[in-house]
Amino acid sequence: MASIQRGRIKAGVPHPRGATWDGNGVNFSLFSAHAEKVEVCIFDSSGKQEVERFELPEYTDQIFHGYVPDLGPGTYYGYRVHGPYQPEAGHRFNANKLLLDPYARAHAGELVWNPACFGYKMESGDDLTFDDRDSAPFMPKCVVVDPGFDWRGHPGRNPIGWNRTVLYEAHVRGFTMRHPDVPEPLRGSYAGMGDRHVVDYIKSLGVTSVELLPIHTFINDSHLLDNGLTNYWGYNSIGFFAPDPRYAHDVANSLREFKEMVYRFHEAGLEVILDVVYNHTAEGNEKGATLSFKGIDNASYYRLLPDNPRYYINDTGTGNTVNLSHPRVLQMVTDSLRYWVEEMHVDGFRFDLGTILAREPNGFDNQSGFLKACSQDPVLGSVKLIAEPWDCGPGGYQVGGFPPGWSEWNDKFRDTVRDFWRGEAPAAELAPRLTASAAEFNHQGRRPWASINFVTAHDGFTLNDMVTYNDKHNEANNEDNKDGSSDNRSWNCGVEGPTDDPDITTLRARQMRNVLATLLLSQGVPMLLAGDEFGRTQQGNNNAYCQDNEISWVDWDIDESGQALIRFVRTLTKLRLEHPALRNTRFLTGRELDGVRDVAWINANGTMIDDAQWGDGTMRCFGMMIDGPAATADSAFRQDDSTFLLVFNAYYDAVEFTLPACKDGEVWQRVIDTNDPEPDETVVLPIGEVFTVTGRSVVVFSRG
């Protein structure tokens, strides 16, 4: 190994952070408030052999920096950071450990779990010991990149209005691994996800925005690898600026390949939303490995116990919590977000365990530094910001608690819809969920799209499994079926697992349509889980985070019942898109215009539901009448002269439902019936007529 001649190294600049190529050389910049010295290690093209090492010569405002001429894109590098190894004081410096650059734009190679990757003698189990083995042979490497990309006249992002948004949650690898129209070498990659057949299919569903599970570089947990499993979901980030190379067909050009995928989605008019994990890192607790932040400045990057900084605050349940109260750490996260918007052209973010990011030392604070930084930032203010509004720490459940400008996953919608359709929740509980959960979100000028409505997501049962299993079946995870939630609020319709019983299969298919209709016709923003549109199964596994195989991969061998369900979803999304009354920009409150309410709740007799009926915990059938003119009259958005009657019947038997009177209408036309999803004829009935609503079904009428 050679050392770069000292005269060759220039002072460089502290900004921007990371390794930045300017066409003539590379500027290196790394923040550490407590380090004594930083060395940059350069590796050969295989990433295995260290060929040069040099010390960053300058230290400005707690930032080490230096400039090396003649280095360029494709250079493999890592850091060694010198400083005190004093775990009891919160410091875990160990220059024997090669460290990943927090601002690296690309990575190459995968972590090989070895005791040398730990700052202490891992075999001893004592994190107060010091390990002097070199971790470089086992570490992935950072890569200097050429950020240039020809967007071919791409005009940049073309944001889709929140009131038109339909989210579609998908996994880059799992979505294409079994796709017959994607060339086999491209399956499971960014290139495969951007394949024309994939993009065209997603577009055909009527969704507008693809929400991708984490694509930031992440680490596979050692205990999973030991069990023949892997961290499939990717909620174990170690780099916040780089697309994970394992999803790249062309690893050397992973950055370019990701941009090409985004371009393809934008070309089709679809948005790209990234699921991001800034709440913790893959380094774990005091017994975890030293891979990056822990060895760069443990006391700055992580929240440590104030009275015993040897240990980590664990509000995430993963061993550590990123310290967003530190200005440089906050800067890193916001720099990352802006990078993905400005350089990678993504359209928004879903924040895993979002309440963590809003925590200050005193707990969750909706005026936290992070939330303030986002609210005032002109770049971040232009994209979609979606919080998962809970974590496992004290006071961690904060649905409705985020400030204006944010949308939130609404688990109250999920739980209530599931309970209603399994017969465990009355009409009075479902009604507020159909109107975007105003009690939680209708304040401070927030709009209905603050509520991200979902019934299924990557975590939990798929839609098919929700109507097929009462209990989780996670044996493949090798944890004795003890992992994953046992509170699934599911109903197997009479038999656990697959069955050939025609009555049960018919009921299950209708229940899936019921849930999809409820989801896609509710106020707020719906999120559909990829594959639910044709009844994908995970064989009852409700925690498939470690299953990078057929359990998680989307199976594109879709039978006729699945194709029929796809057609039904397209019917729902088309109806939603065409009628603003079904996706209002203001909360429906029952307010009147010219004697007509924007929303009216109807009982089976065709009259308004009164207080006594709302108090009836056994009421399972009711109607929701949305008057388009009244609902959209005071909105600057496009108005709608349609009126809809949505009838929800979770009762096991048929209900005779009298069609109510409505302004300027004499007849009702049936437009959706989950018991008759592809009708042969149009059904038109006069006001006052009785319509037989099949047990456990949804029927939608429009004013004729």
mmCIF file of N, CA, C and O in Angstrom, residues 509-540:
data_model
loop_
_atom_site.group_PDB
_atom_site.id
_atom_site.type_symbol
_atom_site.label_atom_id
_atom_site.label_comp_id
_atom_site.label_asym_id
_atom_site.label_seq_id
_atom_site.Cartn_x
_atom_site.Cartn_y
_atom_site.Cartn_z
ATOM 1 N N ALA A 509 -64.024 -13.957 -2.349
ATOM 2 C CA ALA A 509 -63.851 -13.047 -3.484
ATOM 3 C C ALA A 509 -64.681 -11.782 -3.283
ATOM 4 O O ALA A 509 -64.225 -10.668 -3.580
ATOM 5 N N ARG A 510 -65.900 -11.943 -2.773
ATOM 6 C CA ARG A 510 -66.745 -10.764 -2.543
ATOM 7 C C ARG A 510 -66.190 -9.906 -1.416
ATOM 8 O O ARG A 510 -66.224 -8.673 -1.481
ATOM 9 N N GLN A 511 -65.664 -10.533 -0.380
ATOM 10 C CA GLN A 511 -65.072 -9.777 0.714
ATOM 11 C C GLN A 511 -63.869 -8.958 0.236
ATOM 12 O O GLN A 511 -63.659 -7.815 0.674
ATOM 13 N N MET A 512 -63.083 -9.519 -0.660
ATOM 14 C CA MET A 512 -61.966 -8.750 -1.212
ATOM 15 C C MET A 512 -62.489 -7.549 -1.989
ATOM 16 O O MET A 512 -61.953 -6.436 -1.880
ATOM 17 N N ARG A 513 -63.548 -7.758 -2.754
ATOM 18 C CA ARG A 513 -64.127 -6.626 -3.489
ATOM 19 C C ARG A 513 -64.715 -5.600 -2.532
ATOM 20 O O ARG A 513 -64.634 -4.383 -2.775
ATOM 21 N N ASN A 514 -65.303 -6.072 -1.433
ATOM 22 C CA ASN A 514 -65.855 -5.141 -0.443
ATOM 23 C C ASN A 514 -64.768 -4.221 0.116
ATOM 24 O O ASN A 514 -64.964 -3.009 0.246
ATOM 25 N N VAL A 515 -63.653 -4.820 0.464
ATOM 26 C CA VAL A 515 -62.562 -4.037 1.043
ATOM 27 C C VAL A 515 -61.996 -3.063 0.011
ATOM 28 O O VAL A 515 -61.737 -1.891 0.313
ATOM 29 N N LEU A 516 -61.796 -3.522 -1.204
ATOM 30 C CA LEU A 516 -61.257 -2.656 -2.245
ATOM 31 C C LEU A 516 -62.198 -1.501 -2.545
ATOM 32 O O LEU A 516 -61.763 -0.358 -2.732
ATOM 33 N N ALA A 517 -63.503 -1.775 -2.576
ATOM 34 C CA ALA A 517 -64.472 -0.705 -2.825
ATOM 35 C C ALA A 517 -64.471 0.296 -1.683
ATOM 36 O O ALA A 517 -64.520 1.515 -1.895
ATOM 37 N N THR A 518 -64.415 -0.199 -0.453
ATOM 38 C CA THR A 518 -64.373 0.698 0.703
ATOM 39 C C THR A 518 -63.125 1.569 0.653
ATOM 40 O O THR A 518 -63.179 2.782 0.899
ATOM 41 N N LEU A 519 -61.993 0.965 0.321
ATOM 42 C CA LEU A 519 -60.726 1.696 0.265
ATOM 43 C C LEU A 519 -60.735 2.764 -0.824
ATOM 44 O O LEU A 519 -60.398 3.928 -0.577
ATOM 45 N N LEU A 520 -61.137 2.380 -2.026
ATOM 46 C CA LEU A 520 -60.982 3.267 -3.176
ATOM 47 C C LEU A 520 -62.101 4.285 -3.321
ATOM 48 O O LEU A 520 -61.987 5.216 -4.129
ATOM 49 N N LEU A 521 -63.162 4.136 -2.534
ATOM 50 C CA LEU A 521 -64.255 5.097 -2.616
ATOM 51 C C LEU A 521 -64.387 5.941 -1.354
ATOM 52 O O LEU A 521 -65.329 6.722 -1.224
ATOM 53 N N SER A 522 -63.451 5.800 -0.432
ATOM 54 C CA SER A 522 -63.454 6.634 0.768
ATOM 55 C C SER A 522 -62.758 7.958 0.486
ATOM 56 O O SER A 522 -61.882 8.055 -0.382
ATOM 57 N N GLN A 523 -63.142 8.978 1.242
ATOM 58 C CA GLN A 523 -62.433 10.244 1.186
ATOM 59 C C GLN A 523 -61.038 10.059 1.768
ATOM 60 O O GLN A 523 -60.806 9.201 2.614
ATOM 61 N N GLY A 524 -60.096 10.902 1.350
ATOM 62 C CA GLY A 524 -58.710 10.724 1.735
ATOM 63 C C GLY A 524 -57.938 10.129 0.576
ATOM 64 O O GLY A 524 -58.403 10.108 -0.566
ATOM 65 N N VAL A 525 -56.743 9.621 0.850
ATOM 66 C CA VAL A 525 -55.876 9.059 -0.187
ATOM 67 C C VAL A 525 -55.756 7.557 0.017
ATOM 68 O O VAL A 525 -55.270 7.111 1.058
ATOM 69 N N PRO A 526 -56.181 6.750 -0.963
ATOM 70 C CA PRO A 526 -56.064 5.298 -0.810
ATOM 71 C C PRO A 526 -54.670 4.796 -1.158
ATOM 72 O O PRO A 526 -53.999 5.334 -2.042
ATOM 73 N N MET A 527 -54.233 3.766 -0.437
ATOM 74 C CA MET A 527 -52.989 3.075 -0.771
ATOM 75 C C MET A 527 -53.286 1.598 -0.975
ATOM 76 O O MET A 527 -53.838 0.930 -0.098
ATOM 77 N N LEU A 528 -52.929 1.103 -2.141
ATOM 78 C CA LEU A 528 -53.151 -0.284 -2.526
ATOM 79 C C LEU A 528 -51.837 -1.040 -2.430
ATOM 80 O O LEU A 528 -50.796 -0.547 -2.882
ATOM 81 N N LEU A 529 -51.856 -2.216 -1.839
ATOM 82 C CA LEU A 529 -50.672 -3.061 -1.763
ATOM 83 C C LEU A 529 -50.526 -3.838 -3.067
ATOM 84 O O LEU A 529 -51.486 -4.465 -3.538
ATOM 85 N N ALA A 530 -49.339 -3.795 -3.656
ATOM 86 C CA ALA A 530 -49.106 -4.465 -4.929
ATOM 87 C C ALA A 530 -49.496 -5.936 -4.854
ATOM 88 O O ALA A 530 -49.075 -6.657 -3.952
ATOM 89 N N GLY A 531 -50.270 -6.357 -5.807
ATOM 90 C CA GLY A 531 -50.731 -7.738 -5.883
ATOM 91 C C GLY A 531 -52.105 -7.952 -5.296
ATOM 92 O O GLY A 531 -52.780 -8.936 -5.622
ATOM 93 N N ASP A 532 -52.557 -7.052 -4.430
ATOM 94 C CA ASP A 532 -53.909 -7.179 -3.882
ATOM 95 C C ASP A 532 -54.958 -7.053 -4.976
ATOM 96 O O ASP A 532 -56.069 -7.566 -4.831
ATOM 97 N N GLU A 533 -54.597 -6.380 -6.056
ATOM 98 C CA GLU A 533 -55.583 -6.185 -7.128
ATOM 99 C C GLU A 533 -55.918 -7.488 -7.847
ATOM 100 O O GLU A 533 -56.884 -7.549 -8.601
ATOM 101 N N PHE A 534 -55.133 -8.544 -7.603
ATOM 102 C CA PHE A 534 -55.517 -9.846 -8.158
ATOM 103 C C PHE A 534 -55.454 -10.964 -7.120
ATOM 104 O O PHE A 534 -55.490 -12.140 -7.457
ATOM 105 N N GLY A 535 -55.378 -10.600 -5.853
ATOM 106 C CA GLY A 535 -55.494 -11.611 -4.798
ATOM 107 C C GLY A 535 -54.213 -12.363 -4.509
ATOM 108 O O GLY A 535 -54.241 -13.582 -4.260
ATOM 109 N N ARG A 536 -53.084 -11.663 -4.475
ATOM 110 C CA ARG A 536 -51.805 -12.309 -4.164
ATOM 111 C C ARG A 536 -51.815 -12.862 -2.734
ATOM 112 O O ARG A 536 -52.371 -12.261 -1.827
ATOM 113 N N THR A 537 -51.173 -14.009 -2.551
ATOM 114 C CA THR A 537 -51.085 -14.613 -1.221
ATOM 115 C C THR A 537 -49.642 -14.723 -0.767
ATOM 116 O O THR A 537 -48.724 -14.832 -1.586
ATOM 117 N N GLN A 538 -49.435 -14.653 0.547
ATOM 118 C CA GLN A 538 -48.148 -14.971 1.168
ATOM 119 C C GLN A 538 -48.285 -16.217 2.038
ATOM 120 O O GLN A 538 -47.513 -16.411 2.979
ATOM 121 N N GLN A 539 -49.298 -17.030 1.741
ATOM 122 C CA GLN A 539 -49.519 -18.307 2.431
ATOM 123 C C GLN A 539 -49.720 -18.115 3.923
ATOM 124 O O GLN A 539 -49.334 -18.946 4.738
ATOM 125 N N GLY A 540 -50.334 -16.985 4.281
ATOM 126 C CA GLY A 540 -50.635 -16.725 5.681
ATOM 127 C C GLY A 540 -49.499 -16.116 6.470
ATOM 128 O O GLY A 540 -49.629 -15.909 7.681
#
